GROMACS .gro file of C-alpha atoms in nm:
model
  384
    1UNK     CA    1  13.507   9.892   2.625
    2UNK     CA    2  13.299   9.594   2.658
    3UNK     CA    3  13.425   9.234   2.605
    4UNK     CA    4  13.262   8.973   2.363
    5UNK     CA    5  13.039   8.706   2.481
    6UNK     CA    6  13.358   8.458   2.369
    7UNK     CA    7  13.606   8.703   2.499
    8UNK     CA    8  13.452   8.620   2.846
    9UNK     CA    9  13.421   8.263   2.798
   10UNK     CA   10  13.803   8.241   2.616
   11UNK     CA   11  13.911   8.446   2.923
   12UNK     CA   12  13.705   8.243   3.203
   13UNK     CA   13  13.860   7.920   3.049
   14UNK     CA   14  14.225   8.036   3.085
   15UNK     CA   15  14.152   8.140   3.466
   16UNK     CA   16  14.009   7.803   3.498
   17UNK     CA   17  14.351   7.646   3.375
   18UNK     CA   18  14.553   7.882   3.575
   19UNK     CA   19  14.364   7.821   3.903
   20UNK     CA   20  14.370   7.389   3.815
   21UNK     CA   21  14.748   7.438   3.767
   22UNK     CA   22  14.805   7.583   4.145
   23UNK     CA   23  14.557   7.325   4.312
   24UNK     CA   24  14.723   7.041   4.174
   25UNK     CA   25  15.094   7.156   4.340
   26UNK     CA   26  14.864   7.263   4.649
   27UNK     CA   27  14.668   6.905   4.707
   28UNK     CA   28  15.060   6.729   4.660
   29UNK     CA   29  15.204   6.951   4.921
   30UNK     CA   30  14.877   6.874   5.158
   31UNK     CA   31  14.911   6.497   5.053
   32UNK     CA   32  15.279   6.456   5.132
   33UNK     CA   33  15.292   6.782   5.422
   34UNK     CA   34  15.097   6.743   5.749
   35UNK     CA   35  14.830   7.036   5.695
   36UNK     CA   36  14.921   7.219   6.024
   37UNK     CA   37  15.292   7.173   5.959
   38UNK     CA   38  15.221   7.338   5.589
   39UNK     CA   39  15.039   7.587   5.716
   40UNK     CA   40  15.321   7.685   5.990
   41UNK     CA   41  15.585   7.685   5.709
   42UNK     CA   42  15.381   7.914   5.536
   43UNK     CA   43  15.374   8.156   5.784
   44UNK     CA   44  15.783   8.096   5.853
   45UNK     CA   45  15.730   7.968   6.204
   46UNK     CA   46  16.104   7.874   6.269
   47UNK     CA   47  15.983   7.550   6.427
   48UNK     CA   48  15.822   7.446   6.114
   49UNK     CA   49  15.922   7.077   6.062
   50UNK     CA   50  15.729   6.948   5.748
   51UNK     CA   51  15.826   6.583   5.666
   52UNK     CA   52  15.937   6.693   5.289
   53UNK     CA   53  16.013   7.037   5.138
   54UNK     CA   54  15.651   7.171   5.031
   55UNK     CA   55  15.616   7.321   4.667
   56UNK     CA   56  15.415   7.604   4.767
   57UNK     CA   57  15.357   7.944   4.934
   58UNK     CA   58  15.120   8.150   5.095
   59UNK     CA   59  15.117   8.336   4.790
   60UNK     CA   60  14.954   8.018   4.580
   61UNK     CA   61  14.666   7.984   4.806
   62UNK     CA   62  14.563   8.381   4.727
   63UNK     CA   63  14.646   8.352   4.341
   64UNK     CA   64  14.409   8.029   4.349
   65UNK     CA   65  14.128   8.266   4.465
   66UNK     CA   66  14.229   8.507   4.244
   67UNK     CA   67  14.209   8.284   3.935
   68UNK     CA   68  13.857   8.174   4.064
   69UNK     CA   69  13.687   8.474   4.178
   70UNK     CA   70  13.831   8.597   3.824
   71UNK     CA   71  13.687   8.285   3.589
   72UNK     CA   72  13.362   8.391   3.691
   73UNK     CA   73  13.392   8.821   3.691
   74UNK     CA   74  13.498   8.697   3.326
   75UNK     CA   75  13.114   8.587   3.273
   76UNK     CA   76  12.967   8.857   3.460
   77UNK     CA   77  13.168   9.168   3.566
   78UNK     CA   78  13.119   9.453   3.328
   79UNK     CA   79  13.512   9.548   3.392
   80UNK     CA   80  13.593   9.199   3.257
   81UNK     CA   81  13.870   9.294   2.988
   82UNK     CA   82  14.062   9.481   3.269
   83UNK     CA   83  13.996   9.185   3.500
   84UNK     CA   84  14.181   8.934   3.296
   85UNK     CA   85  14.422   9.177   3.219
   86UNK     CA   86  14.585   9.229   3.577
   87UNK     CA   87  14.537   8.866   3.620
   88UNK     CA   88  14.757   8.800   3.321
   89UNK     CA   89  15.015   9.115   3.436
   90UNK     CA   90  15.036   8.936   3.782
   91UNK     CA   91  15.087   8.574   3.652
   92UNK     CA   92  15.332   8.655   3.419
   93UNK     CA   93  15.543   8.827   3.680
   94UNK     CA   94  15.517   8.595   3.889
   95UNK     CA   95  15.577   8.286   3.695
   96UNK     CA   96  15.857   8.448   3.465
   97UNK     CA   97  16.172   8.363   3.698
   98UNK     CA   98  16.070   7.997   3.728
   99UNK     CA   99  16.244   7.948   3.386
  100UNK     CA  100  16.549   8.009   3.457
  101UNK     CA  101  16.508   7.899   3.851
  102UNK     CA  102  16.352   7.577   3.860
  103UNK     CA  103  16.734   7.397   3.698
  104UNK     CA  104  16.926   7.555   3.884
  105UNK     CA  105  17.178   7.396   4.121
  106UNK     CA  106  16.948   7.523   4.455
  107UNK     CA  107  16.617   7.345   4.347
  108UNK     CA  108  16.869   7.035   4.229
  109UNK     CA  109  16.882   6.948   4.571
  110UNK     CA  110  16.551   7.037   4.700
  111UNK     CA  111  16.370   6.894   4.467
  112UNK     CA  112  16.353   6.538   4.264
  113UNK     CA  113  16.395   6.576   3.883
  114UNK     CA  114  16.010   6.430   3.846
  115UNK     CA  115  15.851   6.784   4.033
  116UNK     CA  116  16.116   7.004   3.878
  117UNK     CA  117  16.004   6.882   3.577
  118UNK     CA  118  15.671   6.918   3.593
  119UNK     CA  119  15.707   7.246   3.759
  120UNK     CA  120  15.881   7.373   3.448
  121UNK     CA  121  15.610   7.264   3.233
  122UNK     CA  122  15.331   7.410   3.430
  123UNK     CA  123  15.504   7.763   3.425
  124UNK     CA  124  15.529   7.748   3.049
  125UNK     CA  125  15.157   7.655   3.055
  126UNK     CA  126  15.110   7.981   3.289
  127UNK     CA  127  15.285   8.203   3.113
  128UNK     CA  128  15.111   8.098   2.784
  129UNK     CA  129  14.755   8.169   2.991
  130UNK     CA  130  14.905   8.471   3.039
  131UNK     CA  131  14.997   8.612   2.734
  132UNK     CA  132  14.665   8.474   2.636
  133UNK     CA  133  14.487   8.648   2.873
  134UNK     CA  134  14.615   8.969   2.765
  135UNK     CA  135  14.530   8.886   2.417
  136UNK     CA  136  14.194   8.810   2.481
  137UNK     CA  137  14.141   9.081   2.672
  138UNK     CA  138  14.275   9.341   2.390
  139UNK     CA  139  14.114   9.154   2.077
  140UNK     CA  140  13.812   9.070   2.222
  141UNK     CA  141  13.699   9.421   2.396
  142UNK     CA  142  13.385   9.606   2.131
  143UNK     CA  143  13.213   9.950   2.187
  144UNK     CA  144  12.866   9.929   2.400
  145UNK     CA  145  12.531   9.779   2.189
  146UNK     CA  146  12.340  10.024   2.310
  147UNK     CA  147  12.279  10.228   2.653
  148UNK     CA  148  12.041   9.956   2.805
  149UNK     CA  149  12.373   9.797   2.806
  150UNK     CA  150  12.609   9.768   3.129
  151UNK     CA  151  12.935   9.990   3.095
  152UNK     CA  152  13.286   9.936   3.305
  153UNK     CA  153  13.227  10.074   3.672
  154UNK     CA  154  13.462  10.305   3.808
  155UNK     CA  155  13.552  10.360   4.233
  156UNK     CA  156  13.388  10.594   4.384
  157UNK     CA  157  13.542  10.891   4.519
  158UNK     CA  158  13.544  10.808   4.900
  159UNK     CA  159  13.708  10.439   4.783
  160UNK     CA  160  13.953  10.627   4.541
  161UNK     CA  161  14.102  10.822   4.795
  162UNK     CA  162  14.108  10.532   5.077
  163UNK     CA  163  14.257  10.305   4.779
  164UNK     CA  164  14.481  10.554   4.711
  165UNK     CA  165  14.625  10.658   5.037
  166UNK     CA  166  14.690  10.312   5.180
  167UNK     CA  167  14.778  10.129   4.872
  168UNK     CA  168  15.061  10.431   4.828
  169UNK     CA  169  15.172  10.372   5.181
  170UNK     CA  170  15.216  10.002   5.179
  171UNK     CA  171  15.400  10.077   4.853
  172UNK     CA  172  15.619  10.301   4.984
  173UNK     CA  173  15.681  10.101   5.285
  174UNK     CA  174  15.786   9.770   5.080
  175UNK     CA  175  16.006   9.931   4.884
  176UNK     CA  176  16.208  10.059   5.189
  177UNK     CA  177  16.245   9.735   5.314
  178UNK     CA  178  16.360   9.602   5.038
  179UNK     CA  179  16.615   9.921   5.015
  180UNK     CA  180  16.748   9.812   5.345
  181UNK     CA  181  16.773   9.452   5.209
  182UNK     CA  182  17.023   9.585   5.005
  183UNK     CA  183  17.161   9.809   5.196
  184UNK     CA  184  17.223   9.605   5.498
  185UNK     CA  185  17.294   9.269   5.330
  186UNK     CA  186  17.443   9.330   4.968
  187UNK     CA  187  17.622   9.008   4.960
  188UNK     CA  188  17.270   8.863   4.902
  189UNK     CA  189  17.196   9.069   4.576
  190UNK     CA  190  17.091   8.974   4.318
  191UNK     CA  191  16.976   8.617   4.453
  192UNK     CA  192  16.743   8.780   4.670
  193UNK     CA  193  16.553   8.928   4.355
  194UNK     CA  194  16.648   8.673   4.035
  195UNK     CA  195  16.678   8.378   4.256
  196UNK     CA  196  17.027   8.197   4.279
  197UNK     CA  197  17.223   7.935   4.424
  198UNK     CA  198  17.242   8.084   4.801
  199UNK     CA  199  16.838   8.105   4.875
  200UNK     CA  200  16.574   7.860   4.849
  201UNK     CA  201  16.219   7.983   4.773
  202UNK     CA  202  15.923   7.745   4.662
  203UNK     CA  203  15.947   7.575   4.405
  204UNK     CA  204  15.684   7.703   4.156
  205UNK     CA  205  15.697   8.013   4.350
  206UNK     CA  206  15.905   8.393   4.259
  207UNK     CA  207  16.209   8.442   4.467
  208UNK     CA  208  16.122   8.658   4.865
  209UNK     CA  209  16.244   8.983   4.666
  210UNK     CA  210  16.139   8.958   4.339
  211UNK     CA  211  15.729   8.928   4.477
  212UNK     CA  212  15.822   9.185   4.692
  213UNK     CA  213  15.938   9.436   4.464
  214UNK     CA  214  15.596   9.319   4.230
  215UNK     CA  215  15.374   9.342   4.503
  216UNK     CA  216  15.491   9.728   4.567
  217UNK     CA  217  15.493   9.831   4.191
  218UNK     CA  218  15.103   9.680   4.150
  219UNK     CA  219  15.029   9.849   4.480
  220UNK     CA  220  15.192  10.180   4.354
  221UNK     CA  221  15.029  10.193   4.030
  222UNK     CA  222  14.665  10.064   4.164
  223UNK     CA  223  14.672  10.355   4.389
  224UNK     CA  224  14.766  10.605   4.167
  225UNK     CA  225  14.509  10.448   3.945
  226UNK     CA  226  14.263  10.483   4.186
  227UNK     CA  227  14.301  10.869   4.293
  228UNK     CA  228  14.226  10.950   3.925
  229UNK     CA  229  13.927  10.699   3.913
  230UNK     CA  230  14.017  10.479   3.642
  231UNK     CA  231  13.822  10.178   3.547
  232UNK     CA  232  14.106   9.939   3.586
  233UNK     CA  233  14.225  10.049   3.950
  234UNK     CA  234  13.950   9.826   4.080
  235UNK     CA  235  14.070   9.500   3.964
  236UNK     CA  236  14.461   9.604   3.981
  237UNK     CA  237  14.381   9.765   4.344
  238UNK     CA  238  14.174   9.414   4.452
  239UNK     CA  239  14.487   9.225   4.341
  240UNK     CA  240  14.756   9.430   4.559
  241UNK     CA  241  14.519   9.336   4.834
  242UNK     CA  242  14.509   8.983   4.775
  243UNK     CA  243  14.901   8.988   4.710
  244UNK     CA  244  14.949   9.210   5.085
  245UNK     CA  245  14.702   8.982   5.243
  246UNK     CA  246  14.982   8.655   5.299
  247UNK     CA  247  15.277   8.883   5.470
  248UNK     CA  248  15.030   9.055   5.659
  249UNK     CA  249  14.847   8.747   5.810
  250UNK     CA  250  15.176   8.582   5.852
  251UNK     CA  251  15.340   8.823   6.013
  252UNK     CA  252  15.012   8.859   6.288
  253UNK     CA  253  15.015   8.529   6.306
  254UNK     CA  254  15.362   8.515   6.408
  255UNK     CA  255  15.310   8.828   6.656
  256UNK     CA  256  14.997   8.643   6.823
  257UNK     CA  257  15.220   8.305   6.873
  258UNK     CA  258  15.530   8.439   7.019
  259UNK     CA  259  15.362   8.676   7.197
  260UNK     CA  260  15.569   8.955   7.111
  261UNK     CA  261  15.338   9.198   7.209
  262UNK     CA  262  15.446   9.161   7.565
  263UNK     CA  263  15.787   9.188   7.498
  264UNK     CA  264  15.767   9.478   7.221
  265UNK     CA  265  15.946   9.747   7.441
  266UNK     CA  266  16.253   9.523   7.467
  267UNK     CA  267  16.246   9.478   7.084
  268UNK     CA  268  16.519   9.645   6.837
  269UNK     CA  269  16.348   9.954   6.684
  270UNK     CA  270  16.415   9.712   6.348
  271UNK     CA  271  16.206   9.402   6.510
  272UNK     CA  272  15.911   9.666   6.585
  273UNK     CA  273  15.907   9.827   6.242
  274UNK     CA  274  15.920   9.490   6.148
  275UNK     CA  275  15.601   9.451   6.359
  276UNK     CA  276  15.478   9.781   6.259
  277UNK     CA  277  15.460   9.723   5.872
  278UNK     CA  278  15.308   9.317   5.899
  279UNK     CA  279  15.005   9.488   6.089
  280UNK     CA  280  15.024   9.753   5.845
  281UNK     CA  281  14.979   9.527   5.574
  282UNK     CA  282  14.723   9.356   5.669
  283UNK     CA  283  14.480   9.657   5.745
  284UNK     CA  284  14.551   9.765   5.437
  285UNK     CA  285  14.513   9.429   5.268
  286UNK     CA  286  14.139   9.431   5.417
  287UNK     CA  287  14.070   9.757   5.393
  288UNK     CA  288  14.124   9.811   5.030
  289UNK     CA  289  13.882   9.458   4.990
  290UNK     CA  290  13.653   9.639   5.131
  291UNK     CA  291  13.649   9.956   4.983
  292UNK     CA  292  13.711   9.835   4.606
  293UNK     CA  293  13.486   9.504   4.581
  294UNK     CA  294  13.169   9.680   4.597
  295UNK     CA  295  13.040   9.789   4.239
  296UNK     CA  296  13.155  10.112   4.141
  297UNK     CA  297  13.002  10.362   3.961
  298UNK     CA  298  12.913  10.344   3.559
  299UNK     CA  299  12.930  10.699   3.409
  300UNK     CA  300  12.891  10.919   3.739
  301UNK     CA  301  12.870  11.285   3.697
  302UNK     CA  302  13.184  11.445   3.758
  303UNK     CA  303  13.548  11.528   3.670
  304UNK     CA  304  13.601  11.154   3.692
  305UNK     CA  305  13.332  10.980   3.432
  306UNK     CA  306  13.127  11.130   3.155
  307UNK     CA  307  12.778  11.318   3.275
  308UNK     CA  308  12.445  11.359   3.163
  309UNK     CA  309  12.441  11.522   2.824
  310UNK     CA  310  12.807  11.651   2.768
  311UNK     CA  311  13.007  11.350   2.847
  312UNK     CA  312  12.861  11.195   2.465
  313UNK     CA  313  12.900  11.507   2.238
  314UNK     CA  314  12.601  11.643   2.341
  315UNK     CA  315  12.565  12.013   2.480
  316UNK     CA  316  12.585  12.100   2.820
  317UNK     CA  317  12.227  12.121   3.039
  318UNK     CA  318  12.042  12.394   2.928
  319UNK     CA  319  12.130  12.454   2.624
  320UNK     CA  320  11.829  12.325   2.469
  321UNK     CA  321  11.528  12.420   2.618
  322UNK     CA  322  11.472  12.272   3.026
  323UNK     CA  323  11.537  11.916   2.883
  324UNK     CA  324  11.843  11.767   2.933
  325UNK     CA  325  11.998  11.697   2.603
  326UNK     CA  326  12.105  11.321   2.530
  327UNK     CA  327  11.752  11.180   2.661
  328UNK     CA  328  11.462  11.106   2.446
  329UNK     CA  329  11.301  11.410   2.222
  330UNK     CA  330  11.359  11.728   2.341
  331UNK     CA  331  11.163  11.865   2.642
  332UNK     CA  332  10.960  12.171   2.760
  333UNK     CA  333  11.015  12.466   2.481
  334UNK     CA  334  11.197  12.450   2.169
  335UNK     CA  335  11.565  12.483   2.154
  336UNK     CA  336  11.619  12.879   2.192
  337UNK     CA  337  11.283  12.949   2.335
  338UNK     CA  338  11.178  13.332   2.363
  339UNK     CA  339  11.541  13.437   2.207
  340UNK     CA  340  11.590  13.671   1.929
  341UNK     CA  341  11.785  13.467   1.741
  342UNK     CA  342  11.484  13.194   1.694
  343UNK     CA  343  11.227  13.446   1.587
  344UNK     CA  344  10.846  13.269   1.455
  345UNK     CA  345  10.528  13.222   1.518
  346UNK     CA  346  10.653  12.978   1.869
  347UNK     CA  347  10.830  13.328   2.012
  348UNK     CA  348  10.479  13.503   2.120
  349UNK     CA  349  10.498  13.283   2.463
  350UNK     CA  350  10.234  13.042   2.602
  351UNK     CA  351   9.899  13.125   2.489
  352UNK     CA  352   9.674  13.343   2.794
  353UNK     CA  353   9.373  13.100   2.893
  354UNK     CA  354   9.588  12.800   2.789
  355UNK     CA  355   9.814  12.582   2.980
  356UNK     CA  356  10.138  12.504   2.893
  357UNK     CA  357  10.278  12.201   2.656
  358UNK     CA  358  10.306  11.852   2.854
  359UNK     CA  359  10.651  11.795   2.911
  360UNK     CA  360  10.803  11.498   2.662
  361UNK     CA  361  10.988  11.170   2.768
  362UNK     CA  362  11.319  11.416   2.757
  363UNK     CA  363  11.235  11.644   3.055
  364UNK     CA  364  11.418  11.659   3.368
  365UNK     CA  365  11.607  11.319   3.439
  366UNK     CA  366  11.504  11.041   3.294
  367UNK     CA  367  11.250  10.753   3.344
  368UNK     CA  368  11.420  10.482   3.207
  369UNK     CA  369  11.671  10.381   2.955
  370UNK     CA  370  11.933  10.651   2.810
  371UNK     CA  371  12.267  10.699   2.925
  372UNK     CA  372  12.445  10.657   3.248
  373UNK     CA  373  12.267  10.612   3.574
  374UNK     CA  374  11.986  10.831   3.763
  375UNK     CA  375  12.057  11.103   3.967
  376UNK     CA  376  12.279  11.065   4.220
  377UNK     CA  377  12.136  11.020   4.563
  378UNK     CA  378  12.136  11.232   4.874
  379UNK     CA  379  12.303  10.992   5.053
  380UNK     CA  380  12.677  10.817   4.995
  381UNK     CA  381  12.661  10.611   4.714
  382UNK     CA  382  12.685  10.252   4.732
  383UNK     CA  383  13.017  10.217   4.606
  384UNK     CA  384  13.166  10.460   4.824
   0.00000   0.00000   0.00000
């Protein structure tokens, strides 16, 4: 499906609002942190001194380019509707626990009543966008005009399976860590997912396990999504990448400072698993960037998109004549040419001493127009 000319806009506006909301808490905590010292405490140096408690994350930057490089796929992307809904999935996850975190007795503390209040008010305003975004996206999708029109691309199968494989495996691996976070250290369930009294997290900001246990689910389902080519594991896959990309640059950015490279044969087998799944992260986190941002594929022959001809009702090639059905009038010969079951005047066979019909616009691929794309090349496609 294809959204609405004021589905897009509707849906462009709300990323607007959503992406205004996290600048504003992101120019206070560069107005009141030293930049360097915010950008340390982002990464969790432990030397991190910023001269008041910043608001923000790591994860607020990426969501602001999210909500930006999403206002304008809004306008423009033909996979628009499933754009704005992962975008509305991811910020309604993510701003849901601020409701009942932002009181409490932790953030009491942290935090004056003046930002605690305004923080609650700006994640009722998300979640509305939200909700609103998922609206918009379901009421204002409509069927294609016509086939000059541009239809929802879908990954490629060399991206699929790249998607698929490393988006599972990052999965796979958060959700072992977090399994040892409970394992290892139950006193600190269920603050470490719901948020509570004994852990401080940003302000505006999901607590450490919660967006860990989100990140893993999106990444899970993207790349499932992606391995049976479906028009919304692009978006949902390009998301898990942004949401990867923060641990994963932290955690080489913590690597590269310390220099724990030189020291990673004295390291706990913990501390370089630890090591092992930042990096791991990361490559993903680019990889998957560049494998899914490229424009898929609209309608490409295979088990994974309709074809030419039989993926719109029509019967398969050759059924009708040497024209491919689905394309224009029909092509060289009438349908059933030279069968008995067609018998007339057309049956005798080309006439001796004349040459044969001119083909019409439907034979062989098409020139122009119709549905779904030319013939694939020899080559990779582009959005392999």
């Amino acid at each position: 499906m294809i959204l609405t000319r004021g589905a897009r806009v509707t849906g462009s506006v709300l990323c607007g609002v959503l992406a205004v909301i996290i600048a504003s808490w992101l120019v206070r905590d560069v107005r009141v942190v030293e930049f360097d010292q915010l950008l340390r405490y982002w990464a969790g140096f432990p030397d991190a001194r910023p001269h008041a408690l910043p608001t923000t994350t790591a994860m607020d930057a990426v969501l602001l380019v999210v909500y930006v490089v999403a206002a304008v796929a809004a306008l423009r992307s033909a996979v628009a509707a499933t754009v704005l809904v992962a975008v509305g999935v991811v910020t309604i996850a993510v701003r849901l626990p601020g409701l009942w975190n932002i009181g409490g007795r932790a953030m009491e503390s942290s935090y004056s009543d003046d930002l605690r209040t305004r923080a609650l008010i700006c994640a009722f305003a998300a979640l509305a966008a939200g909700i609103a975004l998922l609206i918009t996206a379901g009421a204002g999708r409509r069927p294609p005009a016509g086939s000059h029109e541009q239809l929802p691309t879908r990954p490629g199968p060399g991206a699929s399976v790249t998607a698929f494989l490393l988006l599972c495996a990052a999965g796979a691996v958060l959700v072992a860590w977090e399994i040892r976070q409970v394992v290892k250290y139950p006193e600190i369930f269920p603050d470490w997912y719901v948020g509570g009294d004994r852990l401080v997290h940003g302000l505006i900001d999901p607590p450490v396990g919660w967006a860990s246990v989100l990140t893993a689910l999106i990444c899970l389902f993207a790349g499932v999504s992606a391995l049976s080519h479906a028009v919304h594991s692009r978006p949902f896959g390009l998301v898990a990448a942004a949401l990867l990309l923060p641990g994963g640059a932290s955690g080489v950015a913590l690597t590269v400072h310390y220099e724990l490279f030189d020291h990673f044969g004295s390291l706990s087998t913990e501390s370089q698993l630890t090591m092992a799944s930042w990096f791991l992260e990361a490559f993903v986190a680019v990889l998957v960037l560049i494998a899914l941002a490229p424009r898929g594929f609209a309608d490409v022959p295979g088990p994974f998109a309709p074809g030419y001809g039989s993926g719109y009702g029509e019967p398969e090639y050759g059924q009708q004549g040497y024209a491919t059905p689905g394309y224009g009038t029909p092509g060289y010969g009438t349908p059933g040419y030279g069968s008995e079951a067609h018998p007339g005047p057309d049956d005798a066979g080309p006439v001796p001493g004349q040459p044969p019909p001119a083909p019409g616009p439907g034979y062989g691929y098409p020139q122009g127009g119709g549905f779904g794309p030319p013939p694939p090349p020899s080559q990779p496609p582009p959005g392999w």
